[in-house]
Amino acid sequence: MVSGHRVEPVVGSYDQDVDPCHFTHWRRYQGTELYKNDDDAQRAYFFVNDQVAVDAGGAPNAYHPEDKGLDYLVNAGYPDSTWWPDVLVSDPKNQSVAYLQPSGEFEGYFISKTTLEDQDKSVFDVQRYVDATTVPYVVFPSTFYKQSGTGLMGDIGVAIHLSSGKMSGFVVADVDPGRADLGEMSIKLAESLSGKTANPKNEAGAPKGEILYILFPYSAREHPWPLNIDAIQRIALSQLKQVGGKETVVLCSAKEFDPE
């Protein structure tokens, strides 16, 4: 599995005379530079940043009416925003309020949604959504996701914590309705990269320092959701090898690219 794998530290700086990097500067999103390759056989892009937000979306215990869920209810926009129905399942008997789980381990909790869904399951089944506590995933800001070439929900990627070398595959599973920064991730991905318990309420346990994200846009077409955790990690490692492997992409992230 990719998850928890350590990358050997890169010694020295990028060697411009021996260039294994086939990525070029692509675009900038809110101060984060993105780079892509030009290989139609295996498309990929990457970016590096140190901004992390921990997301509880999709977890069956993410939100509770008494605010005893994994995250604060205000972060779901409930009840005062107009966008909370994008985050929580509405009650079919009264669309103006959120639906409460009627039974099970998390009876009385709201059902937290993700953009990526298992459409074979009911909207009132928590297993329809991608559980932030068990699945490593990233969240795209809506303004980023709307840009051409960024890919699809369900795409696979790899995240590498550059200072520790910890690495994990992930799936793109949610869209933030606002104009957020890149770097929002599930509890599971945060914990895989930090080795600590992550708390969405205060970002405690989130990985610190720069993280390299490699995305494989449109990989969801070949590997449609749902996928189990082992499959996410296996596909991520296979895709990474096709663009030169972890060492090559880490070296690329240290390269000084020519400006556009």
PDB file of C-alpha atoms in Angstrom:
ATOM      1  CA  MET A   1       0.000   0.000   0.000  1.00  0.00           C
ATOM      2  CA  VAL A   2       1.048   3.571  -0.625  1.00  0.00           C
ATOM      3  CA  SER A   3      -0.437   4.799   2.646  1.00  0.00           C
ATOM      4  CA  GLY A   4       2.189   5.414   5.289  1.00  0.00           C
ATOM      5  CA  HIS A   5       5.075   4.713   2.886  1.00  0.00           C
ATOM      6  CA  ARG A   6       8.137   6.851   3.467  1.00  0.00           C
ATOM      7  CA  VAL A   7      10.003   8.645   0.688  1.00  0.00           C
ATOM      8  CA  GLU A   8      13.776   8.832   1.080  1.00  0.00           C
ATOM      9  CA  PRO A   9      14.928  12.444   1.497  1.00  0.00           C
ATOM     10  CA  VAL A  10      16.088  14.141  -1.686  1.00  0.00           C
ATOM     11  CA  VAL A  11      19.766  15.004  -1.380  1.00  0.00           C
ATOM     12  CA  GLY A  12      20.914  18.238  -2.999  1.00  0.00           C
ATOM     13  CA  SER A  13      19.039  20.405  -5.466  1.00  0.00           C
ATOM     14  CA  TYR A  14      17.471  19.690  -8.826  1.00  0.00           C
ATOM     15  CA  ASP A  15      20.042  18.793 -11.524  1.00  0.00           C
ATOM     16  CA  GLN A  16      19.105  20.769 -14.634  1.00  0.00           C
ATOM     17  CA  ASP A  17      21.647  18.826 -16.735  1.00  0.00           C
ATOM     18  CA  VAL A  18      19.900  15.497 -16.138  1.00  0.00           C
ATOM     19  CA  ASP A  19      16.225  16.335 -16.496  1.00  0.00           C
ATOM     20  CA  PRO A  20      13.811  13.470 -15.725  1.00  0.00           C
ATOM     21  CA  CYS A  21      10.954  15.940 -15.331  1.00  0.00           C
ATOM     22  CA  HIS A  22       8.383  16.121 -18.102  1.00  0.00           C
ATOM     23  CA  PHE A  23       6.128  18.614 -16.353  1.00  0.00           C
ATOM     24  CA  THR A  24       5.678  22.249 -17.361  1.00  0.00           C
ATOM     25  CA  HIS A  25       4.042  25.206 -15.649  1.00  0.00           C
ATOM     26  CA  TRP A  26       0.285  25.064 -16.170  1.00  0.00           C
ATOM     27  CA  ARG A  27      -1.535  27.718 -14.171  1.00  0.00           C
ATOM     28  CA  ARG A  28      -1.846  29.475 -10.836  1.00  0.00           C
ATOM     29  CA  TYR A  29      -4.761  29.093  -8.438  1.00  0.00           C
ATOM     30  CA  GLN A  30      -4.917  31.583  -5.562  1.00  0.00           C
ATOM     31  CA  GLY A  31      -1.162  31.753  -5.228  1.00  0.00           C
ATOM     32  CA  THR A  32      -0.527  28.020  -5.718  1.00  0.00           C
ATOM     33  CA  GLU A  33       1.423  27.113  -8.859  1.00  0.00           C
ATOM     34  CA  LEU A  34       0.329  24.010 -10.779  1.00  0.00           C
ATOM     35  CA  TYR A  35       2.392  21.956 -13.214  1.00  0.00           C
ATOM     36  CA  LYS A  36       1.252  19.359 -15.741  1.00  0.00           C
ATOM     37  CA  ASN A  37       2.772  16.810 -18.072  1.00  0.00           C
ATOM     38  CA  ASP A  38       1.967  16.556 -21.768  1.00  0.00           C
ATOM     39  CA  ASP A  39       1.672  12.769 -21.984  1.00  0.00           C
ATOM     40  CA  ASP A  40      -1.760  11.827 -23.340  1.00  0.00           C
ATOM     41  CA  ALA A  41      -1.169   8.226 -22.256  1.00  0.00           C
ATOM     42  CA  GLN A  42      -0.936   9.267 -18.590  1.00  0.00           C
ATOM     43  CA  ARG A  43      -2.084  12.759 -17.785  1.00  0.00           C
ATOM     44  CA  ALA A  44      -1.031  14.214 -14.461  1.00  0.00           C
ATOM     45  CA  TYR A  45      -0.553  17.510 -12.697  1.00  0.00           C
ATOM     46  CA  PHE A  46       0.923  18.470  -9.366  1.00  0.00           C
ATOM     47  CA  PHE A  47       1.138  21.301  -6.895  1.00  0.00           C
ATOM     48  CA  VAL A  48       2.801  21.931  -3.541  1.00  0.00           C
ATOM     49  CA  ASN A  49       1.398  23.926  -0.649  1.00  0.00           C
ATOM     50  CA  ASP A  50       1.399  24.013   3.129  1.00  0.00           C
ATOM     51  CA  GLN A  51      -2.217  25.028   3.680  1.00  0.00           C
ATOM     52  CA  VAL A  52      -4.243  22.227   5.261  1.00  0.00           C
ATOM     53  CA  ALA A  53      -7.881  22.130   6.328  1.00  0.00           C
ATOM     54  CA  VAL A  54      -9.261  18.914   7.823  1.00  0.00           C
ATOM     55  CA  ASP A  55     -12.686  17.846   6.572  1.00  0.00           C
ATOM     56  CA  ALA A  56     -15.213  15.558   8.295  1.00  0.00           C
ATOM     57  CA  GLY A  57     -17.607  15.416   5.344  1.00  0.00           C
ATOM     58  CA  GLY A  58     -19.250  12.052   4.717  1.00  0.00           C
ATOM     59  CA  ALA A  59     -18.521  10.704   8.187  1.00  0.00           C
ATOM     60  CA  PRO A  60     -21.713   9.394   9.828  1.00  0.00           C
ATOM     61  CA  ASN A  61     -20.852  11.284  13.017  1.00  0.00           C
ATOM     62  CA  ALA A  62     -19.691  14.495  11.331  1.00  0.00           C
ATOM     63  CA  TYR A  63     -22.529  16.746  12.539  1.00  0.00           C
ATOM     64  CA  HIS A  64     -25.028  16.671  15.410  1.00  0.00           C
ATOM     65  CA  PRO A  65     -27.842  19.082  16.415  1.00  0.00           C
ATOM     66  CA  GLU A  66     -26.134  19.626  19.785  1.00  0.00           C
ATOM     67  CA  ASP A  67     -22.758  20.224  18.087  1.00  0.00           C
ATOM     68  CA  LYS A  68     -21.167  17.057  19.472  1.00  0.00           C
ATOM     69  CA  GLY A  69     -20.129  15.780  16.051  1.00  0.00           C
ATOM     70  CA  LEU A  70     -16.611  15.639  14.653  1.00  0.00           C
ATOM     71  CA  ASP A  71     -16.994  19.150  13.249  1.00  0.00           C
ATOM     72  CA  TYR A  72     -18.869  22.277  14.245  1.00  0.00           C
ATOM     73  CA  LEU A  73     -22.350  22.523  12.784  1.00  0.00           C
ATOM     74  CA  VAL A  74     -21.638  26.055  11.582  1.00  0.00           C
ATOM     75  CA  ASN A  75     -19.154  24.540   9.122  1.00  0.00           C
ATOM     76  CA  ALA A  76     -22.091  22.735   7.522  1.00  0.00           C
ATOM     77  CA  GLY A  77     -23.845  26.089   7.193  1.00  0.00           C
ATOM     78  CA  TYR A  78     -26.735  24.833   9.292  1.00  0.00           C
ATOM     79  CA  PRO A  79     -29.298  26.149   9.892  1.00  0.00           C
ATOM     80  CA  ASP A  80     -28.775  29.723   8.686  1.00  0.00           C
ATOM     81  CA  SER A  81     -27.074  29.423   5.285  1.00  0.00           C
ATOM     82  CA  THR A  82     -28.721  28.805   1.943  1.00  0.00           C
ATOM     83  CA  TRP A  83     -26.153  26.138   1.041  1.00  0.00           C
ATOM     84  CA  TRP A  84     -26.494  23.672   3.914  1.00  0.00           C
ATOM     85  CA  PRO A  85     -28.566  21.254   1.729  1.00  0.00           C
ATOM     86  CA  ASP A  86     -25.349  20.733  -0.267  1.00  0.00           C
ATOM     87  CA  VAL A  87     -23.709  19.467   2.930  1.00  0.00           C
ATOM     88  CA  LEU A  88     -26.515  17.724   4.832  1.00  0.00           C
ATOM     89  CA  VAL A  89     -29.393  15.514   3.688  1.00  0.00           C
ATOM     90  CA  SER A  90     -32.747  17.291   3.927  1.00  0.00           C
ATOM     91  CA  ASP A  91     -35.689  15.742   5.738  1.00  0.00           C
ATOM     92  CA  PRO A  92     -38.122  14.476   3.063  1.00  0.00           C
ATOM     93  CA  LYS A  93     -41.060  15.452   5.299  1.00  0.00           C
ATOM     94  CA  ASN A  94     -39.772  18.992   5.804  1.00  0.00           C
ATOM     95  CA  GLN A  95     -37.152  20.225   3.352  1.00  0.00           C
ATOM     96  CA  SER A  96     -36.377  23.232   5.546  1.00  0.00           C
ATOM     97  CA  VAL A  97     -34.616  21.049   8.136  1.00  0.00           C
ATOM     98  CA  ALA A  98     -31.881  18.425   7.969  1.00  0.00           C
ATOM     99  CA  TYR A  99     -32.644  14.725   8.271  1.00  0.00           C
ATOM    100  CA  LEU A 100     -31.660  12.871  11.448  1.00  0.00           C
ATOM    101  CA  GLN A 101     -30.435   9.281  11.376  1.00  0.00           C
ATOM    102  CA  PRO A 102     -33.334   7.303  12.897  1.00  0.00           C
ATOM    103  CA  SER A 103     -31.288   4.337  14.155  1.00  0.00           C
ATOM    104  CA  GLY A 104     -27.854   2.758  14.249  1.00  0.00           C
ATOM    105  CA  GLU A 105     -24.603   3.670  15.943  1.00  0.00           C
ATOM    106  CA  PHE A 106     -25.041   7.363  15.187  1.00  0.00           C
ATOM    107  CA  GLU A 107     -28.762   7.711  15.750  1.00  0.00           C
ATOM    108  CA  GLY A 108     -29.689  11.382  16.072  1.00  0.00           C
ATOM    109  CA  TYR A 109     -26.782  12.657  13.967  1.00  0.00           C
ATOM    110  CA  PHE A 110     -27.313  14.401  10.653  1.00  0.00           C
ATOM    111  CA  ILE A 111     -26.275  12.669   7.421  1.00  0.00           C
ATOM    112  CA  SER A 112     -23.260  14.442   5.973  1.00  0.00           C
ATOM    113  CA  LYS A 113     -22.988  14.360   2.190  1.00  0.00           C
ATOM    114  CA  THR A 114     -20.052  14.322  -0.222  1.00  0.00           C
ATOM    115  CA  THR A 115     -20.118  15.238  -3.886  1.00  0.00           C
ATOM    116  CA  LEU A 116     -18.775  11.794  -4.766  1.00  0.00           C
ATOM    117  CA  GLU A 117     -21.475   9.213  -4.040  1.00  0.00           C
ATOM    118  CA  ASP A 118     -22.313   5.545  -4.447  1.00  0.00           C
ATOM    119  CA  GLN A 119     -25.481   6.124  -6.422  1.00  0.00           C
ATOM    120  CA  ASP A 120     -26.653   2.546  -5.926  1.00  0.00           C
ATOM    121  CA  LYS A 121     -27.398   3.417  -2.292  1.00  0.00           C
ATOM    122  CA  SER A 122     -30.235   5.508  -0.877  1.00  0.00           C
ATOM    123  CA  VAL A 123     -29.677   9.175  -0.105  1.00  0.00           C
ATOM    124  CA  PHE A 124     -30.637   8.261   3.479  1.00  0.00           C
ATOM    125  CA  ASP A 125     -27.913   5.594   3.716  1.00  0.00           C
ATOM    126  CA  VAL A 126     -24.680   6.959   5.217  1.00  0.00           C
ATOM    127  CA  GLN A 127     -22.743   4.456   3.086  1.00  0.00           C
ATOM    128  CA  ARG A 128     -23.733   6.406  -0.023  1.00  0.00           C
ATOM    129  CA  TYR A 129     -21.179   9.058   0.949  1.00  0.00           C
ATOM    130  CA  VAL A 130     -17.383   8.983   1.320  1.00  0.00           C
ATOM    131  CA  ASP A 131     -16.503   8.631   5.005  1.00  0.00           C
ATOM    132  CA  ALA A 132     -13.782  11.117   5.981  1.00  0.00           C
ATOM    133  CA  THR A 133     -12.680   8.924   8.888  1.00  0.00           C
ATOM    134  CA  THR A 134     -11.902   5.876   6.754  1.00  0.00           C
ATOM    135  CA  VAL A 135     -11.203   7.136   3.215  1.00  0.00           C
ATOM    136  CA  PRO A 136      -8.244   9.358   2.257  1.00  0.00           C
ATOM    137  CA  TYR A 137      -9.698  12.079   0.069  1.00  0.00           C
ATOM    138  CA  VAL A 138      -9.182  15.675  -1.005  1.00  0.00           C
ATOM    139  CA  VAL A 139     -11.685  18.476  -1.489  1.00  0.00           C
ATOM    140  CA  PHE A 140     -11.606  20.799  -4.501  1.00  0.00           C
ATOM    141  CA  PRO A 141     -12.813  24.403  -4.225  1.00  0.00           C
ATOM    142  CA  SER A 142     -15.690  24.870  -6.671  1.00  0.00           C
ATOM    143  CA  THR A 143     -13.840  27.669  -8.462  1.00  0.00           C
ATOM    144  CA  PHE A 144     -10.918  25.298  -9.057  1.00  0.00           C
ATOM    145  CA  TYR A 145     -13.049  22.302 -10.031  1.00  0.00           C
ATOM    146  CA  LYS A 146     -14.823  24.350 -12.711  1.00  0.00           C
ATOM    147  CA  GLN A 147     -11.531  25.040 -14.498  1.00  0.00           C
ATOM    148  CA  SER A 148     -10.764  22.979 -17.586  1.00  0.00           C
ATOM    149  CA  GLY A 149      -8.446  20.024 -17.073  1.00  0.00           C
ATOM    150  CA  THR A 150      -8.717  19.694 -13.308  1.00  0.00           C
ATOM    151  CA  GLY A 151     -10.513  16.369 -13.623  1.00  0.00           C
ATOM    152  CA  LEU A 152     -13.517  14.603 -12.155  1.00  0.00           C
ATOM    153  CA  MET A 153     -14.914  13.510  -8.835  1.00  0.00           C
ATOM    154  CA  GLY A 154     -13.496  10.061  -8.174  1.00  0.00           C
ATOM    155  CA  ASP A 155     -10.094  10.802  -9.697  1.00  0.00           C
ATOM    156  CA  ILE A 156      -7.110   9.240  -7.969  1.00  0.00           C
ATOM    157  CA  GLY A 157      -4.029  11.039  -6.673  1.00  0.00           C
ATOM    158  CA  VAL A 158      -1.060  10.780  -4.336  1.00  0.00           C
ATOM    159  CA  ALA A 159      -0.078  13.097  -1.476  1.00  0.00           C
ATOM    160  CA  ILE A 160       3.499  13.223  -0.154  1.00  0.00           C
ATOM    161  CA  HIS A 161       4.423  15.037   3.057  1.00  0.00           C
ATOM    162  CA  LEU A 162       7.799  16.330   1.961  1.00  0.00           C
ATOM    163  CA  SER A 163       9.475  16.725   5.348  1.00  0.00           C
ATOM    164  CA  SER A 164       8.515  13.326   6.780  1.00  0.00           C
ATOM    165  CA  GLY A 165       8.259  11.346   3.553  1.00  0.00           C
ATOM    166  CA  LYS A 166       4.868   9.917   4.504  1.00  0.00           C
ATOM    167  CA  MET A 167       2.737   9.215   1.466  1.00  0.00           C
ATOM    168  CA  SER A 168      -0.824   8.144   0.739  1.00  0.00           C
ATOM    169  CA  GLY A 169      -3.050   7.611  -2.236  1.00  0.00           C
ATOM    170  CA  PHE A 170      -6.349   9.488  -2.222  1.00  0.00           C
ATOM    171  CA  VAL A 171      -9.559  10.041  -4.147  1.00  0.00           C
ATOM    172  CA  VAL A 172     -11.102  13.388  -5.089  1.00  0.00           C
ATOM    173  CA  ALA A 173     -14.387  13.189  -3.202  1.00  0.00           C
ATOM    174  CA  ASP A 174     -15.902  16.573  -2.462  1.00  0.00           C
ATOM    175  CA  VAL A 175     -16.344  20.136  -3.693  1.00  0.00           C
ATOM    176  CA  ASP A 176     -16.251  23.140  -1.378  1.00  0.00           C
ATOM    177  CA  PRO A 177     -18.963  25.597  -2.446  1.00  0.00           C
ATOM    178  CA  GLY A 178     -16.778  28.605  -1.686  1.00  0.00           C
ATOM    179  CA  ARG A 179     -13.553  30.043  -3.049  1.00  0.00           C
ATOM    180  CA  ALA A 180     -11.291  28.117  -0.697  1.00  0.00           C
ATOM    181  CA  ASP A 181      -7.600  27.358  -1.046  1.00  0.00           C
ATOM    182  CA  LEU A 182      -6.305  24.007  -2.228  1.00  0.00           C
ATOM    183  CA  GLY A 183      -5.267  21.710   0.615  1.00  0.00           C
ATOM    184  CA  GLU A 184      -8.520  20.573   2.222  1.00  0.00           C
ATOM    185  CA  MET A 185      -8.422  16.856   3.028  1.00  0.00           C
ATOM    186  CA  SER A 186     -10.299  14.154   4.890  1.00  0.00           C
ATOM    187  CA  ILE A 187      -9.519  13.174   8.454  1.00  0.00           C
ATOM    188  CA  LYS A 188      -8.070   9.892   7.174  1.00  0.00           C
ATOM    189  CA  LEU A 189      -5.674  11.545   4.720  1.00  0.00           C
ATOM    190  CA  ALA A 190      -4.546  14.060   7.339  1.00  0.00           C
ATOM    191  CA  GLU A 191      -3.817  11.260   9.795  1.00  0.00           C
ATOM    192  CA  SER A 192      -1.969   9.206   7.170  1.00  0.00           C
ATOM    193  CA  LEU A 193       0.359  12.140   6.483  1.00  0.00           C
ATOM    194  CA  SER A 194       0.829  13.354  10.051  1.00  0.00           C
ATOM    195  CA  GLY A 195       0.732  10.103  12.001  1.00  0.00           C
ATOM    196  CA  LYS A 196      -1.497  11.866  14.544  1.00  0.00           C
ATOM    197  CA  THR A 197      -5.192  12.019  15.380  1.00  0.00           C
ATOM    198  CA  ALA A 198      -6.681  14.863  13.323  1.00  0.00           C
ATOM    199  CA  ASN A 199      -9.432  17.168  14.588  1.00  0.00           C
ATOM    200  CA  PRO A 200     -11.525  19.135  12.054  1.00  0.00           C
ATOM    201  CA  LYS A 201     -12.675  21.556  14.754  1.00  0.00           C
ATOM    202  CA  ASN A 202      -9.241  23.048  15.388  1.00  0.00           C
ATOM    203  CA  GLU A 203      -6.928  21.403  12.805  1.00  0.00           C
ATOM    204  CA  ALA A 204      -4.976  19.686  15.601  1.00  0.00           C
ATOM    205  CA  GLY A 205      -3.095  16.692  14.234  1.00  0.00           C
ATOM    206  CA  ALA A 206      -3.030  18.042  10.681  1.00  0.00           C
ATOM    207  CA  PRO A 207       0.252  17.588   8.795  1.00  0.00           C
ATOM    208  CA  LYS A 208       2.551  20.606   9.048  1.00  0.00           C
ATOM    209  CA  GLY A 209       4.777  21.855   6.258  1.00  0.00           C
ATOM    210  CA  GLU A 210       4.705  21.385   2.508  1.00  0.00           C
ATOM    211  CA  ILE A 211       2.665  18.635   0.874  1.00  0.00           C
ATOM    212  CA  LEU A 212       3.091  17.536  -2.731  1.00  0.00           C
ATOM    213  CA  TYR A 213      -0.161  16.523  -4.433  1.00  0.00           C
ATOM    214  CA  ILE A 214      -0.092  14.584  -7.707  1.00  0.00           C
ATOM    215  CA  LEU A 215      -3.444  14.283  -9.495  1.00  0.00           C
ATOM    216  CA  PHE A 216      -4.358  11.923 -12.321  1.00  0.00           C
ATOM    217  CA  PRO A 217      -7.243  13.749 -14.009  1.00  0.00           C
ATOM    218  CA  TYR A 218     -10.033  11.649 -15.520  1.00  0.00           C
ATOM    219  CA  SER A 219      -8.663   8.457 -13.951  1.00  0.00           C
ATOM    220  CA  ALA A 220     -12.192   8.005 -12.557  1.00  0.00           C
ATOM    221  CA  ARG A 221     -13.303   6.964 -16.039  1.00  0.00           C
ATOM    222  CA  GLU A 222     -11.082   3.894 -15.884  1.00  0.00           C
ATOM    223  CA  HIS A 223     -11.554   3.299 -12.154  1.00  0.00           C
ATOM    224  CA  PRO A 224     -15.137   4.299 -11.297  1.00  0.00           C
ATOM    225  CA  TRP A 225     -16.342   4.784  -7.754  1.00  0.00           C
ATOM    226  CA  PRO A 226     -16.938   2.983  -5.397  1.00  0.00           C
ATOM    227  CA  LEU A 227     -13.452   1.660  -4.640  1.00  0.00           C
ATOM    228  CA  ASN A 228     -12.171   0.090  -1.445  1.00  0.00           C
ATOM    229  CA  ILE A 229      -9.155   1.513   0.370  1.00  0.00           C
ATOM    230  CA  ASP A 230      -6.737  -1.101  -0.952  1.00  0.00           C
ATOM    231  CA  ALA A 231      -7.844  -0.340  -4.523  1.00  0.00           C
ATOM    232  CA  ILE A 232      -7.304   3.400  -4.042  1.00  0.00           C
ATOM    233  CA  GLN A 233      -3.770   2.791  -2.827  1.00  0.00           C
ATOM    234  CA  ARG A 234      -2.967   0.226  -5.523  1.00  0.00           C
ATOM    235  CA  ILE A 235      -4.235   2.431  -8.356  1.00  0.00           C
ATOM    236  CA  ALA A 236      -2.446   5.474  -6.932  1.00  0.00           C
ATOM    237  CA  LEU A 237       0.885   3.657  -6.838  1.00  0.00           C
ATOM    238  CA  SER A 238       0.406   2.318 -10.374  1.00  0.00           C
ATOM    239  CA  GLN A 239      -0.430   5.774 -11.737  1.00  0.00           C
ATOM    240  CA  LEU A 240       2.525   7.304  -9.935  1.00  0.00           C
ATOM    241  CA  LYS A 241       4.907   4.787 -11.502  1.00  0.00           C
ATOM    242  CA  GLN A 242       3.611   5.732 -14.956  1.00  0.00           C
ATOM    243  CA  VAL A 243       4.795   9.321 -14.500  1.00  0.00           C
ATOM    244  CA  GLY A 244       8.250   8.307 -13.310  1.00  0.00           C
ATOM    245  CA  GLY A 245       7.641   7.291  -9.712  1.00  0.00           C
ATOM    246  CA  LYS A 246       7.816   9.165  -6.458  1.00  0.00           C
ATOM    247  CA  GLU A 247      11.469  10.187  -6.723  1.00  0.00           C
ATOM    248  CA  THR A 248      10.929  11.807 -10.121  1.00  0.00           C
ATOM    249  CA  VAL A 249       7.894  13.790  -9.044  1.00  0.00           C
ATOM    250  CA  VAL A 250       9.564  14.908  -5.809  1.00  0.00           C
ATOM    251  CA  LEU A 251      12.521  16.101  -7.905  1.00  0.00           C
ATOM    252  CA  CYS A 252      10.129  17.890 -10.260  1.00  0.00           C
ATOM    253  CA  SER A 253       8.632  19.724  -7.315  1.00  0.00           C
ATOM    254  CA  ALA A 254      12.101  21.152  -6.554  1.00  0.00           C
ATOM    255  CA  LYS A 255      12.732  22.283 -10.125  1.00  0.00           C
ATOM    256  CA  GLU A 256      12.829  25.963 -11.080  1.00  0.00           C
ATOM    257  CA  PHE A 257      10.390  26.103 -13.975  1.00  0.00           C
ATOM    258  CA  ASP A 258      10.582  28.658 -16.742  1.00  0.00           C
ATOM    259  CA  PRO A 259       7.861  31.311 -16.452  1.00  0.00           C
ATOM    260  CA  GLU A 260       5.029  31.272 -18.949  1.00  0.00           C
TER     261      GLU A 260
END
